[in-house]
GROMACS .gro file of N, CA and C in nm:
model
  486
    1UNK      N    1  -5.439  -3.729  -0.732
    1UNK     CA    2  -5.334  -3.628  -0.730
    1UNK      C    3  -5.264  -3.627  -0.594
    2UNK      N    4  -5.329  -3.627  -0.502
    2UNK     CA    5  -5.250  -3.629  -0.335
    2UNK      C    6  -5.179  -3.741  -0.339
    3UNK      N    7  -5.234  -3.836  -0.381
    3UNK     CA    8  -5.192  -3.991  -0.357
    3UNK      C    9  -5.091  -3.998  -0.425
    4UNK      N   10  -5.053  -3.933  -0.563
    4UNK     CA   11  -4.898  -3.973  -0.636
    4UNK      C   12  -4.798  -3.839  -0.584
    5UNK      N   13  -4.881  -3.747  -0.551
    5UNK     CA   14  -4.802  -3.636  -0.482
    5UNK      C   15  -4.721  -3.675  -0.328
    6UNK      N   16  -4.815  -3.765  -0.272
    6UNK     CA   17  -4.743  -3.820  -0.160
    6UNK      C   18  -4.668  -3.946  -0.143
    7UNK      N   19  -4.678  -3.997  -0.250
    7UNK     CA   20  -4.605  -4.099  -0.268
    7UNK      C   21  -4.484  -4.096  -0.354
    8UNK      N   22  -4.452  -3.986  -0.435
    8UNK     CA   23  -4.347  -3.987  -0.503
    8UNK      C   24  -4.263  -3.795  -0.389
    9UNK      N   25  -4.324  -3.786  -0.344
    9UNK     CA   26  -4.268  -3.691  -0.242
    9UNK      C   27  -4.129  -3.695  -0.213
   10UNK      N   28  -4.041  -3.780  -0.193
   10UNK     CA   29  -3.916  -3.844  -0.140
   10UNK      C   30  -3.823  -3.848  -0.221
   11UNK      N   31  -3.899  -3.870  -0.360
   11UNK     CA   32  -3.799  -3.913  -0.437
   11UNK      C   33  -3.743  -3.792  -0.534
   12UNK      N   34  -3.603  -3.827  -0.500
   12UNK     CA   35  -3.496  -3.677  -0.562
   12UNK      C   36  -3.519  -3.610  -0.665
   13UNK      N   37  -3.554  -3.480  -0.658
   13UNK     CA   38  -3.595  -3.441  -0.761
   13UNK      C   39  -3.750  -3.402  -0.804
   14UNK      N   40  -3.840  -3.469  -0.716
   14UNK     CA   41  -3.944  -3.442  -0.744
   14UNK      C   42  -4.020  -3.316  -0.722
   15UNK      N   43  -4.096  -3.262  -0.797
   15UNK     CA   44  -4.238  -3.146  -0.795
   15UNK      C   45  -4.364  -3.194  -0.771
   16UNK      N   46  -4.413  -3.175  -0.691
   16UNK     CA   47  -4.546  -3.162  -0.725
   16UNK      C   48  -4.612  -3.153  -0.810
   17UNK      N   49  -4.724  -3.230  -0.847
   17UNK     CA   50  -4.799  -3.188  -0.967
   17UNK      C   51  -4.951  -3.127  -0.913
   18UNK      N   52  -5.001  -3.043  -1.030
   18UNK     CA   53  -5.094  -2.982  -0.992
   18UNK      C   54  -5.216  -2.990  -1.023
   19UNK      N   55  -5.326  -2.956  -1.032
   19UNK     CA   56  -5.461  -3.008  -1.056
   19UNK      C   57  -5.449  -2.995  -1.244
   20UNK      N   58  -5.431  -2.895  -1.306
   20UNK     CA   59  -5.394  -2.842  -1.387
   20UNK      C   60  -5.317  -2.968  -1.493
   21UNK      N   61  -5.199  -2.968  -1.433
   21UNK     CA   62  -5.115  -3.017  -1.510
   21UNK      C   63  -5.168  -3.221  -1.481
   22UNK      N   64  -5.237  -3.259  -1.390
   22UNK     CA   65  -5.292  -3.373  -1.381
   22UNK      C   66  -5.357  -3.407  -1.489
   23UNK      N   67  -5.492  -3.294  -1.498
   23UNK     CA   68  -5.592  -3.280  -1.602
   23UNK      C   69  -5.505  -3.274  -1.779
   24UNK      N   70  -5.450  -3.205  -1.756
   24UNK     CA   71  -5.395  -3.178  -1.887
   24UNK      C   72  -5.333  -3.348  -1.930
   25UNK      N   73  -5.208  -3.394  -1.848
   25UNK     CA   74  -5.173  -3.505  -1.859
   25UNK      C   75  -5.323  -3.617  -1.856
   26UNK      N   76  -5.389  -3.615  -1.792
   26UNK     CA   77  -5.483  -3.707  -1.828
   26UNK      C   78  -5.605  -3.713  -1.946
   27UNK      N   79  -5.594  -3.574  -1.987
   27UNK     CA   80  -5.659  -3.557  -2.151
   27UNK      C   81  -5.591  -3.623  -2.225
   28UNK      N   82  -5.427  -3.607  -2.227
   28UNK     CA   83  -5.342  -3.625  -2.345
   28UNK      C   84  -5.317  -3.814  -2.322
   29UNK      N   85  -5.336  -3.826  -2.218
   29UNK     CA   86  -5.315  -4.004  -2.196
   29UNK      C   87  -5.427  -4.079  -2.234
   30UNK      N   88  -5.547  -4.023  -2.246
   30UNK     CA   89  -5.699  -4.081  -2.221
   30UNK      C   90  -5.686  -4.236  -2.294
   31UNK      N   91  -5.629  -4.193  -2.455
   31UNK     CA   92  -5.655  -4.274  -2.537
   31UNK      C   93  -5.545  -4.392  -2.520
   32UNK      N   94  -5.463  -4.412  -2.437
   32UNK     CA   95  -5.384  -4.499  -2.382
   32UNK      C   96  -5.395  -4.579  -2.270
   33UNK      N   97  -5.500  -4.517  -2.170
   33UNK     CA   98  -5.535  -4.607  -2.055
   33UNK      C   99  -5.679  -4.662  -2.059
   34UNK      N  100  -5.638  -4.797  -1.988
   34UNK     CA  101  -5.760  -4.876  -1.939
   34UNK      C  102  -5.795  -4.915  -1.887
   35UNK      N  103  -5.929  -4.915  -1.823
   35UNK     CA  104  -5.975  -4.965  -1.714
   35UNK      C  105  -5.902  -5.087  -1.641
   36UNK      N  106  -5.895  -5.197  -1.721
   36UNK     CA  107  -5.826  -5.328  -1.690
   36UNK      C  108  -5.680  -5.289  -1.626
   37UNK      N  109  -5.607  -5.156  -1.666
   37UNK     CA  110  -5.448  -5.163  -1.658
   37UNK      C  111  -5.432  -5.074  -1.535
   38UNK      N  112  -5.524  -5.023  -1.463
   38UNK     CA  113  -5.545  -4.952  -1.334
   38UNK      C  114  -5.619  -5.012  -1.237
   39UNK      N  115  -5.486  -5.002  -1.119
   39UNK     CA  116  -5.515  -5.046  -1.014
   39UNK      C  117  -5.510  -4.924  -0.851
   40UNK      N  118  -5.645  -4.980  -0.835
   40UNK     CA  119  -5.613  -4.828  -0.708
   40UNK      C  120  -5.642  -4.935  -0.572
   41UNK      N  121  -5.544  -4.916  -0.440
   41UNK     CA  122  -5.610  -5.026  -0.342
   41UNK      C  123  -5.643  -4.866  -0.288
   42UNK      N  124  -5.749  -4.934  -0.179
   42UNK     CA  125  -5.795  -4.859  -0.057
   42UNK      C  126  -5.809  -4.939   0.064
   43UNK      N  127  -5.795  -4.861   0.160
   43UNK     CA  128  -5.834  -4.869   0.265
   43UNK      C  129  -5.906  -4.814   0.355
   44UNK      N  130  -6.042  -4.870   0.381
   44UNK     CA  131  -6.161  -4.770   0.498
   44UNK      C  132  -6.196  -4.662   0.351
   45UNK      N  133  -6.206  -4.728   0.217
   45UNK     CA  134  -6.264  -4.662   0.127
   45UNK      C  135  -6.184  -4.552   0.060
   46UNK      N  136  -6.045  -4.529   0.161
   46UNK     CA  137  -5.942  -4.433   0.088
   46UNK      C  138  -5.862  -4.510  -0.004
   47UNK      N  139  -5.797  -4.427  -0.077
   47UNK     CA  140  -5.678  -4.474  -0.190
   47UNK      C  141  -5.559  -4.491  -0.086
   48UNK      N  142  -5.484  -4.557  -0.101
   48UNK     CA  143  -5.365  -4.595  -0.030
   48UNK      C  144  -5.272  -4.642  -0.101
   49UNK      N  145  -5.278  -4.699  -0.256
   49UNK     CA  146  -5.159  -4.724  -0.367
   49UNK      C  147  -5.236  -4.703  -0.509
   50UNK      N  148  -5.170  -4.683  -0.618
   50UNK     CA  149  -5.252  -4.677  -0.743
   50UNK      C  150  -5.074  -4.771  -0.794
   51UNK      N  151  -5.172  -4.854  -0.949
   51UNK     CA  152  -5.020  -4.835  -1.064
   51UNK      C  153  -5.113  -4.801  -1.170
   52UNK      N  154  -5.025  -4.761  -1.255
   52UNK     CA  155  -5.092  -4.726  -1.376
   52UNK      C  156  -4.995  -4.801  -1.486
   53UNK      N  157  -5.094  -4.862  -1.565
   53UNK     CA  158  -5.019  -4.918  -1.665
   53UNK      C  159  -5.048  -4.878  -1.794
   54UNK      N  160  -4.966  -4.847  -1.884
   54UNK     CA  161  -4.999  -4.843  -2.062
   54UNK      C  162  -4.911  -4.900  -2.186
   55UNK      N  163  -5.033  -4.938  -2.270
   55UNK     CA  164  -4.937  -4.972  -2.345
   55UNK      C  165  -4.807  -4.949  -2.418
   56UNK      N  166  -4.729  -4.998  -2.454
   56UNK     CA  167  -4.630  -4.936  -2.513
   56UNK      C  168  -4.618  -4.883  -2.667
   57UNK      N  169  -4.661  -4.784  -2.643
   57UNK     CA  170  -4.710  -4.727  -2.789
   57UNK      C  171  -4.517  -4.706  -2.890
   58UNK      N  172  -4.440  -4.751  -2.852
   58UNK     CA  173  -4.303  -4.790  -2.904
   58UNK      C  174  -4.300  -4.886  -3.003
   59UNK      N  175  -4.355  -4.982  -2.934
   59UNK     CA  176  -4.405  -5.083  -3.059
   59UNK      C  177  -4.494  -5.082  -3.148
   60UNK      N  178  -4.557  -4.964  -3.152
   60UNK     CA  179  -4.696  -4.950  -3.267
   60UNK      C  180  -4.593  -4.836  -3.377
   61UNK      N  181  -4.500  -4.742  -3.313
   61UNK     CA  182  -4.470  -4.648  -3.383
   61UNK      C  183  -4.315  -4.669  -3.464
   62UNK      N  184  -4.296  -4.759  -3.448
   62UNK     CA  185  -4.128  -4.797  -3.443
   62UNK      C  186  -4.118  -4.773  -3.605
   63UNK      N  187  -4.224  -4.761  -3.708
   63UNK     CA  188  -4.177  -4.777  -3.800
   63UNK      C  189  -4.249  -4.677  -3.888
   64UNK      N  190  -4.292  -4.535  -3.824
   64UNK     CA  191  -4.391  -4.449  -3.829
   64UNK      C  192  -4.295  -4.310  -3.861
   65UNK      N  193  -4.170  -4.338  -3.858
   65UNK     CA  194  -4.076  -4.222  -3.879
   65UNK      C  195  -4.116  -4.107  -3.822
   66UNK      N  196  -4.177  -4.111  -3.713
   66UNK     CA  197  -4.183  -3.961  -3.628
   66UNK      C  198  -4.285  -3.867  -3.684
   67UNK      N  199  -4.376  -3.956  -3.765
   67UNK     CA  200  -4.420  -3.883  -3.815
   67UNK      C  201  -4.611  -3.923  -3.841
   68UNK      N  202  -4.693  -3.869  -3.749
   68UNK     CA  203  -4.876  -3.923  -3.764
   68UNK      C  204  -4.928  -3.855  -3.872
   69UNK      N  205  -4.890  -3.755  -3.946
   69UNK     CA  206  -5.000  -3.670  -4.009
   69UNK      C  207  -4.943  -3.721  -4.178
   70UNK      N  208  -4.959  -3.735  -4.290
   70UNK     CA  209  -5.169  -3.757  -4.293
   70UNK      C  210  -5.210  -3.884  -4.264
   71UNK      N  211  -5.136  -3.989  -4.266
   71UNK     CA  212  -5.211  -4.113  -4.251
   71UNK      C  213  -5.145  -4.219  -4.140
   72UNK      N  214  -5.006  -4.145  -4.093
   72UNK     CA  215  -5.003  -4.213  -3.977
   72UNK      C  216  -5.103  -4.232  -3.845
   73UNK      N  217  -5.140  -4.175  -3.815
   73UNK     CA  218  -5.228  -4.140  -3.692
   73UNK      C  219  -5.317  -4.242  -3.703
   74UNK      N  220  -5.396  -4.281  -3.822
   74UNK     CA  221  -5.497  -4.398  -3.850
   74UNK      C  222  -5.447  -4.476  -3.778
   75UNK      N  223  -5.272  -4.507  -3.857
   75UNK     CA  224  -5.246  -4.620  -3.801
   75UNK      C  225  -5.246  -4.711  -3.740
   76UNK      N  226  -5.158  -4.567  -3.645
   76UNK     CA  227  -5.124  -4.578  -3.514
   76UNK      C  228  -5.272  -4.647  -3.460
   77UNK      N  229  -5.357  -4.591  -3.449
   77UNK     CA  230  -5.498  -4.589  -3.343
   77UNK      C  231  -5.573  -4.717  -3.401
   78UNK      N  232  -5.506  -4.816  -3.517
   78UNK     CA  233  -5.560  -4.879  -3.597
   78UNK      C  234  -5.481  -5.030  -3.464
   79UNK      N  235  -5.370  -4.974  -3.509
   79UNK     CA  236  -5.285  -5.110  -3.383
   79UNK      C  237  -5.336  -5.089  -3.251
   80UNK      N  238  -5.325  -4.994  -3.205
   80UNK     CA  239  -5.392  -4.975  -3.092
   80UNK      C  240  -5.499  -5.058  -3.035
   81UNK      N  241  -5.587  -5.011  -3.096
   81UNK     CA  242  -5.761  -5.054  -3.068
   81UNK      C  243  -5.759  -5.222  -3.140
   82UNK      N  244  -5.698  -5.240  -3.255
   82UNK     CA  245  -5.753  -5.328  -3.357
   82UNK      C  246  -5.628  -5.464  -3.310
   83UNK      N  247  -5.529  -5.426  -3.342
   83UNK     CA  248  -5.404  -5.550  -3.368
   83UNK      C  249  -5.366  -5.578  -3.177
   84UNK      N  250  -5.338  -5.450  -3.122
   84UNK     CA  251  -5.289  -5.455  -3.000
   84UNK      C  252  -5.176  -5.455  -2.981
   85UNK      N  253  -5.153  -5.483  -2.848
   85UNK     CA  254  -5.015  -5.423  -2.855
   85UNK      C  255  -4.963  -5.518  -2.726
   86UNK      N  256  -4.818  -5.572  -2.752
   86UNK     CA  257  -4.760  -5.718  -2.688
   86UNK      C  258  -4.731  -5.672  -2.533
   87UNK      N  259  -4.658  -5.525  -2.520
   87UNK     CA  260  -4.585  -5.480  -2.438
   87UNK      C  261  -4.656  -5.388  -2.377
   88UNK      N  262  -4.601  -5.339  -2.245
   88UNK     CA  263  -4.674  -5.258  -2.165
   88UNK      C  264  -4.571  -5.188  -2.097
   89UNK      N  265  -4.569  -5.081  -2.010
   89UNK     CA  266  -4.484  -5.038  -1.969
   89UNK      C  267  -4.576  -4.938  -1.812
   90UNK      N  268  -4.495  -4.924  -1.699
   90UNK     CA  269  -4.573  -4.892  -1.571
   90UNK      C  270  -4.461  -4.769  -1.546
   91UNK      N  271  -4.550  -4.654  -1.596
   91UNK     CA  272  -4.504  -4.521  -1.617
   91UNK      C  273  -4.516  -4.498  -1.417
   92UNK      N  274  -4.648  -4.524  -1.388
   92UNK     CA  275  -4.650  -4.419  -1.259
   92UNK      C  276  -4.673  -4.532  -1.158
   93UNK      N  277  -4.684  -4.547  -1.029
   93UNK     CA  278  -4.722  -4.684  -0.906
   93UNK      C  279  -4.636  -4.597  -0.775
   94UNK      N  280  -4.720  -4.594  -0.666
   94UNK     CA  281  -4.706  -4.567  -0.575
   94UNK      C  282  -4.779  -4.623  -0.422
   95UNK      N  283  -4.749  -4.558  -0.322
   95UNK     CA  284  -4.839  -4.615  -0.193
   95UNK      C  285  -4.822  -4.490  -0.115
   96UNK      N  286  -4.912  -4.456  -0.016
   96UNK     CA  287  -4.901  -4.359   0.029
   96UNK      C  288  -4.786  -4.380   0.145
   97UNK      N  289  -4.705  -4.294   0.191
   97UNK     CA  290  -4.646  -4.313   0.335
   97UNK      C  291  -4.639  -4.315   0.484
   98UNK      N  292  -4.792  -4.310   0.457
   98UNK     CA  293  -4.862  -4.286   0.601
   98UNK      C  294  -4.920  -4.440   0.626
   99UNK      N  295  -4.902  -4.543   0.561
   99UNK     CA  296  -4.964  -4.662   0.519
   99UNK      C  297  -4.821  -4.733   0.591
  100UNK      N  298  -4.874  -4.800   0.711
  100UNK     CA  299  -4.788  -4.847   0.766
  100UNK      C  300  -4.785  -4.984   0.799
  101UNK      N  301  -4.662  -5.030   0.861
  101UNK     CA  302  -4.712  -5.192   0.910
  101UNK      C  303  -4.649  -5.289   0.793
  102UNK      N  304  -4.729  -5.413   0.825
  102UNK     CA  305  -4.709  -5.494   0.665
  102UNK      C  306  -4.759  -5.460   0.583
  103UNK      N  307  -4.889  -5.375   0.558
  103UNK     CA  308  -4.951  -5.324   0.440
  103UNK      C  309  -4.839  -5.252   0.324
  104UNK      N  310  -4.784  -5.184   0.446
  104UNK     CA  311  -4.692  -5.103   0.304
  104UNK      C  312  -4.566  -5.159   0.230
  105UNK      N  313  -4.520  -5.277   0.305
  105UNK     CA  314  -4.468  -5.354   0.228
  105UNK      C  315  -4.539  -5.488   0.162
  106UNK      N  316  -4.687  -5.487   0.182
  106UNK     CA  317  -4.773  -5.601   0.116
  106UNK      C  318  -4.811  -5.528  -0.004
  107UNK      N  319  -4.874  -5.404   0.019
  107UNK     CA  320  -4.927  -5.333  -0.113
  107UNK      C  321  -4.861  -5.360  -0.265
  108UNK      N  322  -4.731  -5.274  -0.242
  108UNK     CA  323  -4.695  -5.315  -0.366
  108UNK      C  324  -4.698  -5.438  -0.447
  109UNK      N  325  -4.664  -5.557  -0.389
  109UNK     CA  326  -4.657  -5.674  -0.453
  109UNK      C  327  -4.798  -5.730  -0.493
  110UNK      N  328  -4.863  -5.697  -0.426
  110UNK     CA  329  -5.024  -5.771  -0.437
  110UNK      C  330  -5.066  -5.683  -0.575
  111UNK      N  331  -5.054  -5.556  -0.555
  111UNK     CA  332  -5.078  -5.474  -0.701
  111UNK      C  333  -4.988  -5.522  -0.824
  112UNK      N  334  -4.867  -5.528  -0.790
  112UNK     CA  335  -4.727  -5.570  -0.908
  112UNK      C  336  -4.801  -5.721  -0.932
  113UNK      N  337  -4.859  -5.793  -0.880
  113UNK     CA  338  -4.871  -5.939  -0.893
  113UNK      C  339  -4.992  -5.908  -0.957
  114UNK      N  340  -5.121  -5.847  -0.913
  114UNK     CA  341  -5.258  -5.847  -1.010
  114UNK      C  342  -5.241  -5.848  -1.111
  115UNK      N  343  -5.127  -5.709  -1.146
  115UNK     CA  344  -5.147  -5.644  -1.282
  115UNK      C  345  -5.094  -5.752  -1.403
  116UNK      N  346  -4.966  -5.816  -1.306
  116UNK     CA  347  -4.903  -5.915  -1.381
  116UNK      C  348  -5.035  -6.046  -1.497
  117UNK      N  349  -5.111  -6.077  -1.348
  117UNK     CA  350  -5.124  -6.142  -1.384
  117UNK      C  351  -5.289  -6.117  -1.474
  118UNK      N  352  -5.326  -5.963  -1.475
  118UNK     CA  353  -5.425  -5.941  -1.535
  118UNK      C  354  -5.375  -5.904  -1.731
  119UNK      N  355  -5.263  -5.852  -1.707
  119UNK     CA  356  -5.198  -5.807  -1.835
  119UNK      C  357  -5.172  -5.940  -1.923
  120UNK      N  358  -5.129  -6.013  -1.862
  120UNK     CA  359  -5.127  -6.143  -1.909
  120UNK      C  360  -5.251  -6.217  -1.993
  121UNK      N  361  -5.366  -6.189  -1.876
  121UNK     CA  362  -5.473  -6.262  -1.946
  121UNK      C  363  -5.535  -6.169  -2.097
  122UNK      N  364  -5.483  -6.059  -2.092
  122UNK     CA  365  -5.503  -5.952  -2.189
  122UNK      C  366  -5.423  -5.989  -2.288
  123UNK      N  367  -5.343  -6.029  -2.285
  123UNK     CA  368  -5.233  -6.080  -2.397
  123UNK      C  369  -5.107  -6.003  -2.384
  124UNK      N  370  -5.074  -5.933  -2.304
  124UNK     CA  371  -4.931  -5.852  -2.303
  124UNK      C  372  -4.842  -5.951  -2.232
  125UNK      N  373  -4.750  -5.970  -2.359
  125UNK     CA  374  -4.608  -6.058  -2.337
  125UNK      C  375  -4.534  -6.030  -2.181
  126UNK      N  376  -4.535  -5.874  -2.198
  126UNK     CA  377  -4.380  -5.760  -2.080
  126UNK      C  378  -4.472  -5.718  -2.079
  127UNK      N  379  -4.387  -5.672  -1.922
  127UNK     CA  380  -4.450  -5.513  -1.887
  127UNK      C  381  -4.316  -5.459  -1.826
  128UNK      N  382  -4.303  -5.325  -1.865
  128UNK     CA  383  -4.203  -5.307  -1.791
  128UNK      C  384  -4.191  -5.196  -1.694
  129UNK      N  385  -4.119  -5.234  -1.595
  129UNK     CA  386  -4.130  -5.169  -1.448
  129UNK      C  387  -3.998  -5.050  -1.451
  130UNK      N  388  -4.046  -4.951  -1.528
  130UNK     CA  389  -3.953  -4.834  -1.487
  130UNK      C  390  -3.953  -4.749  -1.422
  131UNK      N  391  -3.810  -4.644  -1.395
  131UNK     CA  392  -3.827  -4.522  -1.341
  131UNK      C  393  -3.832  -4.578  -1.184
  132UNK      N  394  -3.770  -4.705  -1.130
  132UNK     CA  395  -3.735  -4.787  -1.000
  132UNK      C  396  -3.614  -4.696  -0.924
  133UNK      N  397  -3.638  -4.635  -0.872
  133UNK     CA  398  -3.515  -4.561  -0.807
  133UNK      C  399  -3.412  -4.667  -0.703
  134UNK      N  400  -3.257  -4.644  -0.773
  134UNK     CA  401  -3.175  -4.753  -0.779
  134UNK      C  402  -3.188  -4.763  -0.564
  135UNK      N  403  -3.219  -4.631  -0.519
  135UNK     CA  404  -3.192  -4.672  -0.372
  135UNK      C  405  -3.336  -4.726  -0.315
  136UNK      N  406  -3.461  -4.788  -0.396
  136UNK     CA  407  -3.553  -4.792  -0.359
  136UNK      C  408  -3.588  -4.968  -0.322
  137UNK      N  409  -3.529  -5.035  -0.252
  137UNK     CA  410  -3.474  -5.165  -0.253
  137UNK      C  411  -3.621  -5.231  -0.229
  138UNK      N  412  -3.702  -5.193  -0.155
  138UNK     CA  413  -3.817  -5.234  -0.124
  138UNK      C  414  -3.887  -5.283  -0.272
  139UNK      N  415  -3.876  -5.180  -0.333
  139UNK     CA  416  -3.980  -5.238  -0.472
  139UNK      C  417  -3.907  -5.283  -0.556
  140UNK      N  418  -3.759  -5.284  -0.586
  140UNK     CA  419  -3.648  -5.350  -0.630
  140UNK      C  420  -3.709  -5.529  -0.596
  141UNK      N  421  -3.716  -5.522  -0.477
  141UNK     CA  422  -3.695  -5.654  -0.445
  141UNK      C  423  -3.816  -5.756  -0.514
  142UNK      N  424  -3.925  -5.689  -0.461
  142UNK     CA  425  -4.085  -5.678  -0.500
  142UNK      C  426  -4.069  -5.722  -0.647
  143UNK      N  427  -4.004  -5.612  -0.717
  143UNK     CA  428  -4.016  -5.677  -0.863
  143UNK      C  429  -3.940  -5.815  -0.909
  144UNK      N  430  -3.815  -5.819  -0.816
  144UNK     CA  431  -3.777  -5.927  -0.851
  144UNK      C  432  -3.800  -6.059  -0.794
  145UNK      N  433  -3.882  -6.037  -0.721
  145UNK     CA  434  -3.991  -6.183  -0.659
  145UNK      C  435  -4.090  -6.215  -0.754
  146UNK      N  436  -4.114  -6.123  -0.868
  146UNK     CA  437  -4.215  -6.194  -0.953
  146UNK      C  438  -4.171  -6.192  -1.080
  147UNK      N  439  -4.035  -6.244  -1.097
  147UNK     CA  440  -3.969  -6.304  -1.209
  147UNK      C  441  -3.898  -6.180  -1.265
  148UNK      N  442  -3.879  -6.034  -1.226
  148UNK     CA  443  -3.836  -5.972  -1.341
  148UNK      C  444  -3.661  -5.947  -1.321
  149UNK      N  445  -3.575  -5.874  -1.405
  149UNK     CA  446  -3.487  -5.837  -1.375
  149UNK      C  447  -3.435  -5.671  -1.473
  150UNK      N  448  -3.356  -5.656  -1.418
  150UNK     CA  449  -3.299  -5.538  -1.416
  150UNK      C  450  -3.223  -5.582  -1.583
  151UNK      N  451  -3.232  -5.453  -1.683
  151UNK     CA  452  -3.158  -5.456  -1.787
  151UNK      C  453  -3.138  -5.327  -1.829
  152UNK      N  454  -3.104  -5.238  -1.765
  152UNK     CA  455  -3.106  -5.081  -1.776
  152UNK      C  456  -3.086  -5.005  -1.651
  153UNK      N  457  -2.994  -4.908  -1.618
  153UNK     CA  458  -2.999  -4.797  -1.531
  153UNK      C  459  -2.979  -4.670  -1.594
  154UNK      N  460  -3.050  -4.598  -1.543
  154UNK     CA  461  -2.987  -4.446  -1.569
  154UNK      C  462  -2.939  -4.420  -1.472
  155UNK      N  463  -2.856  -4.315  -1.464
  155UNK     CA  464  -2.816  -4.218  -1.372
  155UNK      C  465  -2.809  -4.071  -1.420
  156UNK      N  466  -2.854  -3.987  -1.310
  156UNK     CA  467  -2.848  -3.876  -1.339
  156UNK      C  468  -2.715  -3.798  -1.189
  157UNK      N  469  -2.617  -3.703  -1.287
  157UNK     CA  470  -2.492  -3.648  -1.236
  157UNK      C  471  -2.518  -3.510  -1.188
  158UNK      N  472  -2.479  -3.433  -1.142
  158UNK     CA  473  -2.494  -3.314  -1.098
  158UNK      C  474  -2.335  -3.211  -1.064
  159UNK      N  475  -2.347  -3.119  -1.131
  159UNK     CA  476  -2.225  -3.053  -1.122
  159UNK      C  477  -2.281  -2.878  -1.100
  160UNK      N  478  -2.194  -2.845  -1.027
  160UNK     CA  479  -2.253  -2.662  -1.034
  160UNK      C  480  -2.131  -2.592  -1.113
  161UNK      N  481  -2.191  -2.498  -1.193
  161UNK     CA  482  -2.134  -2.459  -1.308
  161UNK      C  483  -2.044  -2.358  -1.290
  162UNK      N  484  -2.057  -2.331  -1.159
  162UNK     CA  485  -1.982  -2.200  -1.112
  162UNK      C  486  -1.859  -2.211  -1.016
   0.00000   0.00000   0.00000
């Protein structure tokens, strides 16, 4: 919790998250993460970057009409566990900012490169690296040193109503 609290600190827009709402989010994720798809570095035994990876449950549901109950849900948890799933997607990844030097520009890539190349041996085709904040050039770059590219931006606008 400190560690994604201080690492996503900067970025516009952000809250804090709380012990609470961690826990809660990590009940409701349980059945989506795995050991293999989490990566935490440390240093002197502390955390200093995590990513978290999961599958892309998009491709299990695409044809599930919005709808698990009564016999979707099997399904679903049937591809999951049983068939698998091609794609992956890296909801959360950070480093702390107190992590200085070359580390903090080594971290990321050494993690972006494991996962790559651990997801791989797992059988996931993609993974995809979202939620890259367009002014965040450092991990921009990072990602695109290990083959990926950009096929999507959002932007978010801001107007006061008054």
């Amino acid at each position: 919790l400190n560690l994604l609290n201080e690492a996503w600190s900067d970025n516009w827009g952000y809250v804090p998250l709380t012990e609470a709402e961690i826990a809660y989010a990590g009940k409701k994720l349980k059945p989506l993460i795995f050991n293999e798809l989490v990566r935490v570095a440390e240093v002197d035994g502390e955390p200093v970057a995590f990513m978290l990876t999961i599958p892309d449950i998009n491709e299990l549901i695409k044809d599930l009409n919005g709808e698990l109950f009564p016999f979707n849900f099997v399904k679903l948890l049937w591809r999951l566990k049983v068939k698998g799933v091609k794609t992956a997607r890296v909801p959360l990844m950070g480093v702390r900012r107190d992590v200085g030097g070359w580390l903090q520009a080594v971290l990321p890539f050494l993690i972006v490169d494991s996962m790559r190349r651990e997801a791989k041996q797992l059988g996931y085709e993609q993974i995809e690296l979202s939620w890259i904040l367009e002014d965040n050039l450092p991990m921009r770059r990072i990602i695109e040193a290990v083959g990926t590219s950009r096929y999507k931006t959002y932007r978010l606008y801001e107007k006061s109503l008054r």
